Short mmCIF file of C-alpha atoms in Angstrom, two decimals:
data_model
loop_
_atom_site.label_atom_id
_atom_site.label_comp_id
_atom_site.label_asym_id
_atom_site.label_seq_id
_atom_site.Cartn_x
_atom_site.Cartn_y
_atom_site.Cartn_z
CA MET A 1 134.97 106.75 109.26
CA SER A 2 133.36 103.61 107.26
CA SER A 3 129.95 104.41 108.38
CA VAL A 4 130.45 107.79 107.51
CA ALA A 5 131.17 106.65 104.02
CA ALA A 6 128.36 104.16 104.03
CA ALA A 7 125.81 106.86 104.82
CA ALA A 8 127.26 108.95 102.03
CA HIS A 9 126.72 105.81 99.69
CA ALA A 10 123.15 105.43 100.68
CA PRO A 11 120.57 105.36 97.79
CA PRO A 12 118.60 108.41 98.14
CA ALA A 13 115.42 106.31 97.77
CA GLU A 14 116.06 104.68 101.26
CA ARG A 15 115.67 108.38 103.14
CA GLU A 16 112.62 108.84 104.98
CA VAL A 17 109.40 110.77 105.53
CA LEU A 18 106.35 110.06 107.85
CA GLY A 19 108.12 106.70 108.47
CA VAL A 20 108.47 105.42 104.93
CA SER A 21 110.93 105.97 102.25
CA ASN A 22 110.69 108.55 99.44
CA GLY A 23 110.26 105.90 96.68
CA LYS A 24 107.35 104.43 98.92
CA LEU A 25 105.66 107.75 99.38
CA ALA A 26 105.89 108.39 95.84
CA MET A 27 104.49 105.06 94.82
CA TRP A 28 101.53 105.42 97.51
CA LEU A 29 100.66 108.88 96.02
CA PHE A 30 100.76 107.51 92.47
CA LEU A 31 98.22 104.86 93.81
CA GLY A 32 96.26 107.27 95.15
CA SER A 33 95.99 109.23 92.28
CA ASP A 34 95.73 106.16 90.23
CA GLY A 35 92.78 105.04 92.23
CA MET A 36 90.82 108.08 91.71
CA SER A 37 91.11 107.40 87.79
CA PHE A 38 89.64 103.91 88.53
CA MET A 39 87.16 105.44 90.59
CA GLY A 40 85.94 107.78 87.78
CA LEU A 41 85.31 104.79 85.79
CA ILE A 42 83.46 103.14 88.42
CA ALA A 43 81.42 105.96 89.28
CA THR A 44 80.47 106.31 85.59
CA TYR A 45 79.57 102.80 85.50
CA LEU A 46 77.52 102.96 88.61
CA ALA A 47 75.74 105.96 87.65
CA LEU A 48 74.94 104.61 84.03
CA ARG A 49 73.70 101.42 85.14
CA ILE A 50 71.55 102.88 87.89
CA GLY A 51 70.28 105.33 85.24
CA ASN A 52 69.48 102.20 83.01
CA TRP A 53 68.11 99.86 85.96
CA SER A 54 65.15 98.09 83.98
CA ASN A 55 67.10 97.75 80.77
CA TRP A 56 70.36 96.31 81.99
CA PRO A 57 71.06 92.86 80.72
CA ASP A 58 72.27 90.36 83.58
CA PRO A 59 75.94 89.83 83.55
CA THR A 60 75.55 86.89 84.82
CA HIS A 61 73.84 85.55 81.70
CA ILE A 62 76.75 86.93 79.01
CA LEU A 63 79.78 86.77 81.16
CA SER A 64 81.39 83.37 82.17
CA ILE A 65 81.35 84.34 85.98
CA TYR A 66 83.20 80.86 86.98
CA ILE A 67 86.49 81.54 84.86
CA THR A 68 86.46 85.21 85.86
CA ALA A 69 86.23 83.67 89.63
CA ALA A 70 89.01 81.42 89.05
CA ASN A 71 91.07 84.28 87.40
CA THR A 72 90.38 86.34 90.31
CA PHE A 73 91.93 83.62 92.36
CA VAL A 74 94.83 83.50 90.48
CA LEU A 75 95.22 87.11 90.88
CA ILE A 76 94.98 86.52 94.86
CA CYS A 77 97.55 83.52 94.55
CA SER A 78 99.90 86.06 92.86
CA SER A 79 99.40 88.82 95.69
CA VAL A 80 100.22 86.02 98.00
CA THR A 81 103.46 84.93 96.04
CA MET A 82 104.47 88.74 96.08
CA VAL A 83 104.03 88.94 99.87
CA LYS A 84 106.12 85.88 99.97
CA ALA A 85 109.00 87.42 97.75
CA PHE A 86 108.92 90.36 100.24
CA VAL A 87 109.77 88.05 102.85
CA ALA A 88 112.10 86.39 101.13
CA ALA A 89 113.83 89.86 100.43
CA GLN A 90 113.79 90.77 103.70
CA ALA A 91 115.17 87.53 105.22
CA GLY A 92 117.89 87.73 102.60
CA ASP A 93 116.95 84.64 100.58
CA VAL A 94 117.69 85.47 97.06
CA GLY A 95 116.83 82.10 96.03
CA GLY A 96 113.42 82.32 97.39
CA LEU A 97 113.17 86.03 96.17
CA LYS A 98 113.86 84.95 92.41
CA LYS A 99 111.29 82.03 92.91
CA TRP A 100 108.47 84.22 94.37
CA LEU A 101 108.71 86.83 92.22
CA ALA A 102 109.03 84.57 89.05
CA LEU A 103 105.52 83.19 90.18
CA THR A 104 104.00 86.53 90.64
CA VAL A 105 104.92 87.34 86.82
CA LEU A 106 103.52 84.24 86.11
CA GLY A 107 100.42 84.72 87.78
CA GLY A 108 99.96 88.11 86.31
CA LEU A 109 100.55 86.52 82.76
CA ILE A 110 97.64 84.00 83.59
CA PHE A 111 95.14 86.71 84.41
CA LEU A 112 95.95 88.29 81.27
CA GLY A 113 95.97 85.13 78.89
CA VAL A 114 92.60 84.44 80.47
CA GLN A 115 91.19 88.02 79.73
CA VAL A 116 92.09 87.83 76.45
CA PHE A 117 90.49 84.44 75.96
CA GLU A 118 87.28 86.08 77.50
CA TYR A 119 87.62 88.94 75.36
CA SER A 120 87.92 86.86 72.09
CA SER A 121 85.05 84.53 73.07
CA LEU A 122 83.09 87.55 73.89
CA ILE A 123 83.80 89.43 70.80
CA HIS A 124 83.11 85.83 68.49
CA GLU A 125 79.73 86.17 70.12
CA GLY A 126 79.19 89.81 69.42
CA ILE A 127 79.76 91.65 72.72
CA LYS A 128 81.99 94.49 71.29
CA LEU A 129 82.49 97.98 71.42
CA TRP A 130 82.03 98.58 67.47
CA ASP A 131 81.45 97.03 64.47
CA THR A 132 83.77 97.50 61.43
CA ALA A 133 80.67 96.02 59.16
CA GLY A 134 78.32 98.68 60.24
CA ARG A 135 75.89 96.27 60.75
CA PRO A 136 72.93 96.57 62.87
CA MET A 137 73.62 96.23 66.57
CA THR A 138 70.83 93.38 67.02
CA GLU A 139 72.98 91.45 63.97
CA TRP A 140 75.95 91.45 66.46
CA TRP A 141 74.89 89.26 68.73
CA GLU A 142 74.40 85.42 68.50
CA GLY A 143 73.21 82.39 70.59
CA HIS A 144 72.38 82.85 74.28
CA ILE A 145 73.81 86.40 74.10
CA LYS A 146 71.14 87.69 71.65
CA GLU A 147 68.39 86.42 74.31
CA ALA A 148 70.31 88.27 76.93
CA MET A 149 70.75 91.75 75.04
CA LEU A 150 67.72 92.26 72.72
CA GLY A 151 65.97 95.27 74.22
CA LYS A 152 68.97 95.83 76.66
CA SER A 153 71.27 98.86 77.02
CA PRO A 154 74.27 98.62 74.85
CA LEU A 155 76.36 100.64 77.22
CA PHE A 156 76.76 97.60 79.14
CA MET A 157 79.06 96.17 76.49
CA ALA A 158 81.38 99.74 76.49
CA THR A 159 81.57 100.08 80.36
CA PHE A 160 82.37 96.39 80.43
CA TYR A 161 85.58 96.64 78.29
CA VAL A 162 86.51 100.11 79.38
CA CYS A 163 86.68 99.01 83.19
CA THR A 164 88.12 95.93 82.66
CA CYS A 165 90.65 96.75 79.81
CA PHE A 166 91.98 99.62 81.71
CA HIS A 167 92.42 97.50 84.83
CA GLY A 168 94.07 94.86 82.48
CA CYS A 169 96.35 97.42 81.11
CA HIS A 170 97.59 98.09 84.71
CA VAL A 171 98.24 94.19 84.93
CA PHE A 172 100.29 94.30 81.80
CA SER A 173 102.15 97.24 83.34
CA GLY A 174 102.72 95.53 86.30
CA VAL A 175 104.12 92.44 84.98
CA VAL A 176 106.55 94.53 82.67
CA TYR A 177 107.50 96.05 86.16
CA LEU A 178 107.84 92.98 88.09
CA GLY A 179 109.94 91.62 85.08
CA VAL A 180 111.98 94.53 85.21
CA VAL A 181 112.71 93.91 89.13
CA LEU A 182 113.10 90.34 88.47
CA ILE A 183 115.84 91.26 86.01
CA GLY A 184 117.41 93.35 88.81
CA VAL A 185 117.30 90.87 91.10
CA LEU A 186 118.80 88.28 88.69
CA ARG A 187 121.94 90.97 88.24
CA GLY A 188 121.97 91.26 92.06
CA ARG A 189 120.74 94.92 91.73
CA TRP A 190 117.84 94.93 94.12
CA THR A 191 117.08 96.53 97.59
CA VAL A 192 114.08 95.44 100.29
CA ASN A 193 112.60 98.81 99.58
CA ARG A 194 112.57 98.29 96.02
CA ILE A 195 110.77 95.01 96.03
CA GLU A 196 108.19 96.43 98.62
CA ILE A 197 107.24 99.34 96.42
CA ALA A 198 106.65 96.93 93.56
CA GLY A 199 104.69 94.85 95.89
CA LEU A 200 102.31 97.87 96.26
CA TYR A 201 101.68 98.20 92.98
CA TRP A 202 100.76 94.79 92.56
CA HIS A 203 98.50 94.37 95.58
CA PHE A 204 96.50 97.59 94.18
CA ILE A 205 95.64 95.94 90.77
CA ASP A 206 94.54 93.03 92.93
CA LEU A 207 92.41 95.33 95.31
CA VAL A 208 91.11 97.13 92.31
CA TRP A 209 89.99 93.78 90.59
CA ILE A 210 88.38 93.06 93.87
CA VAL A 211 86.10 95.81 93.50
CA ILE A 212 85.69 95.59 89.51
CA PHE A 213 84.89 91.83 89.62
CA THR A 214 82.39 92.83 92.11
CA ILE A 215 80.50 95.34 90.70
CA ILE A 216 80.65 94.55 86.77
CA TYR A 217 80.38 90.64 87.28
CA LEU A 218 78.03 89.85 89.99
CA PHE A 219 75.70 92.57 90.29
CA MET B 1 107.32 99.32 107.67
CA THR B 2 109.21 98.99 111.07
CA GLU B 3 111.85 96.48 111.06
CA GLY B 4 111.65 93.67 113.71
CA HIS B 5 107.98 93.23 113.75
CA LYS B 6 106.61 89.84 113.41
CA HIS B 7 104.73 89.34 109.70
CA PRO B 8 100.98 89.20 109.38
CA PRO B 9 99.40 86.00 108.76
CA TYR B 10 99.54 85.85 104.94
CA LEU B 11 98.39 82.47 104.47
CA ALA B 12 95.71 83.02 106.78
CA ILE B 13 94.56 86.27 104.59
CA PHE B 14 94.97 84.25 101.69
CA GLY B 15 92.63 81.69 102.83
CA ALA B 16 90.05 84.56 104.05
CA LEU B 17 90.31 86.17 100.55
CA ALA B 18 89.59 83.03 98.67
CA ALA B 19 86.64 82.25 100.76
CA LEU B 20 85.22 85.54 100.69
CA THR B 21 85.43 85.04 96.98
CA ALA B 22 83.63 81.68 96.86
CA VAL B 23 81.09 83.11 99.06
CA GLU B 24 80.34 86.35 96.52
CA LEU B 25 80.08 83.77 93.91
CA ALA B 26 77.84 81.72 95.65
CA ALA B 27 75.79 84.82 96.90
CA ALA B 28 75.69 86.25 92.97
CA ILE B 29 74.13 82.77 91.84
CA ALA B 30 71.35 82.01 95.07
CA LEU B 31 70.30 85.32 95.27
CA ALA B 32 70.35 86.54 91.67
CA SER B 33 66.49 87.43 92.45
CA HIS B 34 66.99 89.54 95.58
CA LYS B 35 69.19 92.27 93.87
CA ALA B 36 68.82 94.58 96.73
CA LEU B 37 70.02 92.02 99.34
CA LEU B 38 72.52 90.78 97.11
CA ILE B 39 74.34 94.24 96.44
CA MET B 40 74.35 94.82 100.32
CA ILE B 41 75.95 91.62 100.76
CA LEU B 42 78.52 91.94 97.69
CA VAL B 43 79.36 95.47 98.81
CA THR B 44 80.03 94.58 102.32
CA LEU B 45 82.21 91.38 101.12
CA ALA B 46 83.96 93.58 98.38
CA LEU B 47 85.00 96.37 101.18
CA VAL B 48 86.15 93.77 103.46
CA LYS B 49 88.38 92.23 100.71
CA ALA B 50 90.04 95.40 99.95
CA GLY B 51 90.49 96.15 103.62
CA LEU B 52 92.36 93.24 104.43
CA VAL B 53 94.42 93.36 101.18
CA ALA B 54 95.27 96.99 102.10
CA ALA B 55 96.22 96.64 105.79
CA TYR B 56 97.92 93.34 105.49
CA PHE B 57 99.27 92.64 101.98
CA MET B 58 100.01 96.53 101.53
CA HIS B 59 101.53 96.90 105.21
CA LEU B 60 99.09 99.75 105.84
CA LYS B 61 98.14 98.61 109.27
CA PHE B 62 101.96 98.90 110.23
CA GLU B 63 102.17 102.60 109.20
CA ARG B 64 102.05 105.81 111.16
CA LYS B 65 98.76 107.31 111.41
CA THR B 66 99.54 110.33 109.81
CA PHE B 67 100.52 108.12 106.61
CA ILE B 68 97.65 106.33 106.71
CA VAL B 69 95.49 109.20 106.86
CA ILE B 70 97.17 110.82 103.94
CA VAL B 71 96.94 107.91 101.53
CA CYS B 72 93.08 107.39 102.26
CA PHE B 73 92.08 110.65 101.61
CA PRO B 74 91.26 109.68 98.19
CA LEU B 75 88.77 107.26 99.55
CA LEU B 76 86.91 110.45 100.70
CA LEU B 77 86.99 112.35 97.36
CA ALA B 78 85.74 108.54 95.76
CA VAL B 79 82.81 109.24 98.22
CA VAL B 80 82.39 112.74 97.08
CA LEU B 81 82.61 111.81 93.34
CA ILE B 82 79.94 109.11 93.63
CA THR B 83 77.43 111.25 95.64
CA ALA B 84 77.92 114.04 93.27
CA LEU B 85 76.78 111.97 90.52
CA PHE B 86 73.69 110.74 92.11
CA PRO B 87 71.53 113.92 90.94
CA ASP B 88 72.05 112.95 87.45
CA VAL B 89 71.13 109.48 88.24
CA GLY B 90 67.65 110.64 89.89
CA TRP B 91 67.01 112.66 86.94
CA MET B 92 67.30 109.90 84.61
CA HIS B 93 64.95 107.77 87.10
CA GLY B 94 62.56 110.78 86.94
CA GLY B 95 62.71 111.06 82.84
CA SER B 96 61.72 107.36 82.76
CA ARG B 97 59.03 107.63 85.17
CA HIS B 98 57.94 110.88 83.41
CA THR B 99 57.64 109.04 80.06
CA ALA B 100 55.62 106.19 81.17
CA ALA B 101 52.99 108.62 82.41
CA THR B 102 52.85 110.32 79.18
CA HIS B 103 52.62 107.16 77.54
CA GLU B 104 49.87 105.99 79.64
CA GLY B 105 47.89 109.23 79.15
CA GLY B 106 48.72 108.67 75.34
CA ALA B 107 45.43 109.50 73.62
CA THR B 108 47.19 112.77 72.52
CA GLY B 109 49.83 111.04 70.52
CA GLY B 110 52.38 111.63 73.27
CA ALA B 111 55.05 113.58 71.30
CA PRO B 112 55.93 116.52 73.58
CA PRO B 113 56.97 116.05 77.42
CA ALA B 114 54.50 117.54 79.98
CA GLU B 115 56.58 120.63 81.43
CA GLY B 116 56.22 121.68 77.83
CA GLY B 117 52.82 120.54 76.83
CA ALA B 118 50.84 121.50 79.93
CA PRO B 119 51.25 125.52 79.24
CA THR B 120 50.14 124.84 75.73
CA ALA B 121 46.53 123.09 77.00
CA PRO B 122 44.99 126.32 77.85
CA ALA B 123 46.21 128.16 75.15
CA GLU B 124 44.45 125.51 72.94
CA ALA B 125 41.43 125.75 75.16
CA LYS B 126 40.86 129.48 74.36
#
């Protein structure tokens, strides 16, 4: 009798199809379509990049690849802390779950902070989407950026900001999402399934960054 | 993910991801003048890293085959998308070679493209 009552009160999200919960299937379907959005931007970047092969600036001369590599490392670390949070959730270790989730949010915040720092220093050196003062583009660039950009395609700047900012918005959403999940954990309202679904989104952000970092920063 | 299976070696995968990132960075610096080789290495490493994240961190390796096929289907669409853009890239390359050719023979002042220019040349001869 009590088991029947428990089954009746089981949250709908725990129902399964194809061996996964409805919520998890929905997150995977979202990630599939979100991945296509990223692929649209990446494919556009590749087409513009290959189409302007000879006059594309060398990104390693403009972008600080060491800082970004360190930032990539931070994102990978936050993926590991997320997976640790999931393991703690499975084991019913609420203290561990809180700790690892908080560390994951912290990793996301550090990533965003470094990206803001990167954007602000690039804008300061003249790598930007537009100039409100209406000056010729060649007057935007300063110092070593000027040498790297003169005679090169300004499409580099647009594609760089659009791809990395679209990803940065996903990281921001992920930080908010995980923050909400963390508040739920603090209030005692969480399930292993919800932690795993949140983890899927976070790992997807990491996965996309691996691709974006490789094609935009290192080629 | 089914209950009761052993956890994947998360820390080993983390180590592999960090090491592969370091290799990517080293390759980008050391092979800057060998673009074709560099791109092949970087794309391979990125695919391996992305595969590790999807298989272990996202637990895809432990899901049912049907489910894996469903969620990997967008990858096929992504390949179609990139392949579909390649004719445009080829056209751009054709265009730049074409411009270079008109500049080489540039005694005519080189304004219009050759397709437009070719039929007018016999007309002028008459």
